[in-house]
């Protein structure tokens, strides 16, 4: 058994070395270019995969990063959340966030169906736009029917349009004469990734950053119940489909349905929220955990980016991009209305 474990580790080593180098490069890029390390990781992985520099030897380690390291990063993301901060938002703010989230989540999926796109792609885009970008896509992926290309495309869409928000929303906010609190609330409710929210709010004013972060982290807190709800719904659908295919009395065995209500790493995410609530962790410990979270998520994003193949993405056509554009307008519009009402 020890021999097989050593062989497994040896097979992962080349890829993990490449991932470590990519994480370092992404971190440098984030400092020099001012982009999110997660965005840099996705782009670097996609470039490396499509220019052919990733050989078969590095494949196991890169896939390990895309799955296990990414999930470890999502677990640590829970340490960012404070129940006190969510309570400070007030019931009107929390209700507004929930309404925008549900409106986006179900609206984008409906739009995807109308456009003839797969259910899996629609679910992942809806999750990424409504909750917390690439991290939410990764959390929902195990419960979706999306393939690797569709998962990568969903991450690409939330990355692209979340980044465009940094450039466009401050301009729109100034044109509309929004207050710092209103703009921050809008950004927190309507921009996808935590880093993108921070950048967009900071580009508007320093005072907009606090409400933006508060609203955004409230959205992140809703990741676990959203995944749980999808897990319940999918388990019921599969059980009903298995029953419809025939009962044992008809001479047809009904297969067991094994769909987790909540993936284990989402349970870990909830556990980290509870740990943060105890107050046992010092500010230094939380800062260290945040750095570790960023490194793990960046490693995972590089792995996901390495799964992007341009020739395969072309098969999806232009409809997913159109879905991304319209969904961006939907979430931004709904979030703006909410921000104006609650502030």
XYZ file of C-alpha atoms in Angstrom:
343
model
C 0.000 0.000 0.000
C 2.840 2.362 0.843
C 4.414 1.525 -2.510
C 1.226 2.454 -4.385
C 0.978 5.700 -2.411
C 4.578 6.574 -3.321
C 3.839 5.859 -6.965
C 0.778 8.084 -6.819
C 2.760 10.925 -5.280
C 5.501 10.450 -7.867
C 2.936 10.742 -10.667
C 1.596 13.984 -9.168
C 4.970 15.602 -8.526
C 5.820 16.910 -12.048
C 2.438 18.543 -12.443
C 2.448 20.045 -8.967
C 5.864 21.572 -9.650
C 4.422 23.199 -12.779
C 1.407 24.384 -10.771
C 3.681 25.917 -8.112
C 5.615 27.816 -10.784
C 2.343 28.979 -12.330
C 1.063 30.196 -8.957
C 4.257 32.175 -8.418
C 3.977 33.689 -11.904
C 0.302 34.537 -11.360
C 1.114 36.199 -8.041
C 3.793 38.338 -9.687
C 1.393 39.202 -12.513
C -1.248 40.293 -10.016
C 1.222 42.643 -8.342
C 2.692 44.061 -11.545
C -0.419 44.250 -13.715
C -3.003 44.823 -11.002
C -5.165 41.846 -12.030
C -6.532 39.147 -9.755
C -4.145 36.231 -9.229
C -7.090 33.908 -9.921
C -7.694 35.546 -13.298
C -3.992 35.350 -14.103
C -3.987 31.678 -13.129
C -6.867 30.818 -15.465
C -5.291 32.710 -18.359
C -1.871 31.189 -17.781
C -3.315 27.688 -17.652
C -5.282 28.204 -20.858
C -2.259 29.629 -22.681
C -0.009 26.809 -21.497
C -2.500 24.161 -22.586
C -3.116 25.625 -26.033
C 0.518 26.260 -26.970
C 1.332 22.668 -26.104
C 3.801 23.122 -23.220
C 1.890 20.820 -20.854
C 2.864 17.246 -21.589
C 1.294 14.012 -20.392
C 3.635 13.753 -17.394
C 2.231 16.890 -15.778
C -1.402 15.949 -16.399
C -2.131 14.122 -13.095
C -0.700 16.914 -10.947
C -2.517 19.646 -12.860
C -5.815 17.769 -12.580
C -5.174 17.281 -8.858
C -4.836 21.049 -8.498
C -8.010 21.678 -10.506
C -9.999 19.441 -8.183
C -8.490 19.050 -4.732
C -6.437 22.235 -4.267
C -9.299 24.334 -5.605
C -11.722 22.767 -3.144
C -9.297 23.347 -0.278
C -9.236 27.023 -1.250
C -13.035 27.177 -1.222
C -13.021 25.701 2.300
C -10.698 28.479 3.511
C -12.923 31.056 1.804
C -15.370 30.467 4.665
C -12.966 32.167 7.078
C -13.666 35.486 5.365
C -17.237 35.481 6.600
C -18.434 37.005 9.837
C -21.999 36.591 11.092
C -21.686 39.974 12.817
C -21.003 41.644 9.475
C -24.015 39.972 7.884
C -26.235 41.086 10.789
C -24.919 44.630 10.359
C -26.372 44.671 6.846
C -29.894 44.556 8.297
C -32.826 42.460 7.211
C -33.674 44.796 4.317
C -30.177 44.456 2.888
C -30.057 40.682 3.362
C -33.497 40.321 1.780
C -32.394 42.461 -1.158
C -29.276 40.356 -1.677
C -31.333 37.148 -1.588
C -33.856 38.504 -4.106
C -31.144 39.578 -6.558
C -29.367 36.251 -6.131
C -32.491 34.183 -6.819
C -33.541 36.427 -9.692
C -30.135 35.988 -11.317
C -29.820 32.275 -10.541
C -33.148 31.238 -12.032
C -33.272 33.942 -14.707
C -29.928 32.970 -16.238
C -30.866 29.292 -16.274
C -34.155 30.114 -18.008
C -32.297 32.244 -20.528
C -29.851 29.400 -21.209
C -32.722 27.008 -21.906
C -34.395 29.508 -24.251
C -31.086 29.864 -26.121
C -30.802 26.087 -26.490
C -27.711 25.739 -24.276
C -27.062 22.767 -22.025
C -28.551 22.601 -18.550
C -25.099 22.122 -17.044
C -23.635 25.239 -18.654
C -26.683 27.290 -17.671
C -26.418 26.135 -14.057
C -22.722 26.995 -13.788
C -23.059 30.435 -15.398
C -26.065 31.195 -13.181
C -24.135 30.138 -10.075
C -21.028 32.135 -10.959
C -22.951 35.299 -11.775
C -25.296 35.124 -8.783
C -22.853 34.212 -5.992
C -19.073 34.548 -6.200
C -17.643 33.974 -9.654
C -15.160 31.231 -10.429
C -15.170 29.832 -6.876
C -18.930 29.299 -7.015
C -18.659 27.654 -10.440
C -16.097 25.237 -9.028
C -18.298 24.505 -6.002
C -21.353 23.747 -8.140
C -19.532 21.791 -10.866
C -19.725 18.383 -9.096
C -23.525 18.648 -9.070
C -23.838 19.759 -12.693
C -23.880 17.803 -15.941
C -21.384 20.201 -17.556
C -18.245 18.801 -19.162
C -14.745 20.260 -18.740
C -15.101 22.659 -21.671
C -18.408 24.019 -20.382
C -16.983 24.429 -16.879
C -13.998 26.301 -18.294
C -16.292 28.459 -20.433
C -18.442 29.367 -17.417
C -15.337 30.400 -15.497
C -14.186 32.385 -18.511
C -17.490 34.258 -18.691
C -17.579 35.246 -15.019
C -13.923 36.252 -15.222
C -14.381 38.318 -18.386
C -17.519 40.193 -17.403
C -16.515 40.592 -13.782
C -13.311 42.221 -15.027
C -15.256 44.457 -17.413
C -17.269 45.643 -14.418
C -14.101 47.191 -12.995
C -13.878 49.430 -16.057
C -17.547 50.216 -16.653
C -19.443 50.360 -13.371
C -17.507 53.270 -11.798
C -18.155 55.319 -14.938
C -21.889 54.489 -14.791
C -21.990 55.202 -11.051
C -20.514 58.671 -11.499
C -22.854 59.357 -14.421
C -25.857 58.451 -12.243
C -24.511 60.409 -9.280
C -24.673 57.424 -6.918
C -23.559 57.874 -3.331
C -20.637 55.850 -2.035
C -22.958 53.591 -0.033
C -25.317 53.000 -2.956
C -22.496 52.297 -5.373
C -20.767 49.954 -2.932
C -24.018 48.064 -2.343
C -24.559 47.823 -6.111
C -21.083 46.463 -6.722
C -21.305 43.990 -3.856
C -24.575 42.619 -5.205
C -23.767 42.719 -8.914
C -20.082 41.908 -9.472
C -18.979 38.303 -9.470
C -15.604 37.647 -7.805
C -14.508 39.019 -4.418
C -11.350 40.510 -5.939
C -13.340 42.123 -8.739
C -15.717 43.654 -6.187
C -12.800 45.114 -4.262
C -11.209 46.557 -7.400
C -14.478 48.029 -8.714
C -15.434 49.658 -5.418
C -11.922 51.020 -4.862
C -11.948 52.551 -8.344
C -15.031 54.553 -7.338
C -14.019 55.712 -3.862
C -12.456 54.467 -0.663
C -15.787 54.852 1.139
C -17.533 52.494 -1.296
C -15.292 49.574 -0.339
C -16.873 48.758 3.050
C -20.510 48.334 1.882
C -19.317 46.513 -1.246
C -17.346 43.988 0.789
C -20.176 43.505 3.292
C -22.780 42.780 0.610
C -20.391 40.572 -1.338
C -19.534 38.396 1.648
C -23.243 38.035 2.362
C -23.603 36.587 -1.139
C -20.684 34.243 -0.501
C -22.427 33.002 2.662
C -25.338 31.863 0.476
C -23.106 29.523 -1.544
C -23.639 26.540 0.761
C -27.468 26.699 0.906
C -27.554 27.167 -2.869
C -25.412 24.075 -3.449
C -27.509 22.159 -0.924
C -30.732 23.116 -2.722
C -29.369 22.048 -6.090
C -28.179 18.762 -4.579
C -31.654 18.017 -3.204
C -33.338 18.909 -6.500
C -30.957 16.822 -8.576
C -31.271 13.800 -6.296
C -35.053 13.946 -6.603
C -34.916 14.275 -10.397
C -32.568 11.328 -10.772
C -34.637 9.201 -8.404
C -37.798 10.022 -10.365
C -36.064 9.263 -13.666
C -34.786 5.937 -12.323
C -38.291 5.026 -11.165
C -39.775 5.947 -14.561
C -37.354 3.629 -16.322
C -39.061 0.683 -14.697
C -39.691 -1.067 -11.449
C -38.321 -4.461 -10.425
C -41.773 -5.912 -11.059
C -41.302 -5.124 -14.715
C -38.062 -7.030 -14.759
C -35.941 -3.869 -14.782
C -33.685 -2.998 -11.869
C -33.921 0.559 -10.668
C -30.341 1.812 -10.192
C -29.262 3.430 -6.959
C -28.966 7.192 -7.135
C -25.837 8.502 -5.453
C -25.895 12.287 -5.576
C -24.473 14.134 -2.552
C -26.758 16.739 -1.047
C -23.703 18.857 -0.318
C -20.145 18.073 -1.467
C -17.767 17.464 1.431
C -15.724 20.595 0.736
C -18.865 22.736 1.072
C -19.338 21.196 4.523
C -15.786 22.323 5.232
C -16.700 25.789 3.972
C -19.544 25.937 6.523
C -17.250 24.658 9.246
C -14.817 27.501 8.565
C -17.650 30.046 8.861
C -18.501 28.591 12.265
C -14.832 28.603 13.288
C -14.559 32.284 12.365
C -17.661 32.971 14.473
C -16.012 31.571 17.614
C -13.469 34.390 17.645
C -10.676 31.935 18.418
C -8.584 32.952 15.420
C -6.338 35.990 15.661
C -6.062 38.640 12.962
C -2.672 37.204 11.984
C -4.135 33.711 11.645
C -6.968 35.018 9.462
C -4.497 36.923 7.294
C -2.389 33.792 6.884
C -5.472 31.765 5.986
C -6.448 34.389 3.397
C -3.009 34.133 1.774
C -3.261 30.331 1.738
C -6.762 30.578 0.256
C -5.513 32.795 -2.568
C -2.623 30.441 -3.358
C -4.855 27.356 -3.371
C -7.549 29.006 -5.485
C -4.915 30.270 -7.923
C -3.484 26.754 -8.211
C -6.959 25.405 -8.856
C -7.714 28.080 -11.434
C -4.517 27.233 -13.297
C -5.639 23.623 -13.364
C -9.072 24.581 -14.653
C -7.536 26.898 -17.233
C -5.348 24.029 -18.425
C -8.547 22.191 -19.299
C -9.501 24.851 -21.828
C -8.974 23.837 -25.436
C -9.754 26.558 -27.947
C -10.651 24.077 -30.670
C -13.203 22.435 -28.375
C -14.655 25.739 -27.188
C -15.345 26.727 -30.792
C -17.861 23.903 -30.921
C -19.993 25.736 -28.352
C -20.412 28.633 -30.776
C -21.313 32.228 -29.953
C -24.434 31.556 -27.896
C -22.595 31.088 -24.579
C -20.928 34.471 -25.075
C -24.313 36.049 -25.745
C -25.586 34.358 -22.586
C -22.711 35.964 -20.694
C -23.505 39.433 -22.030
C -27.228 39.278 -21.276
C -26.647 37.713 -17.856
C -24.226 40.507 -17.000
C -26.930 43.073 -17.800
C -29.494 41.105 -15.766
C -27.414 40.899 -12.591
C -26.130 44.472 -12.867
C -29.621 45.857 -13.468
C -31.227 43.884 -10.657
C -28.434 44.775 -8.245
C -28.720 48.497 -9.096
C -32.445 48.518 -8.367
C -31.834 46.750 -5.054
C -29.035 49.135 -4.082
C -31.160 52.206 -4.737
C -34.090 50.781 -2.764
C -32.194 49.615 0.353
C -29.930 52.666 0.636
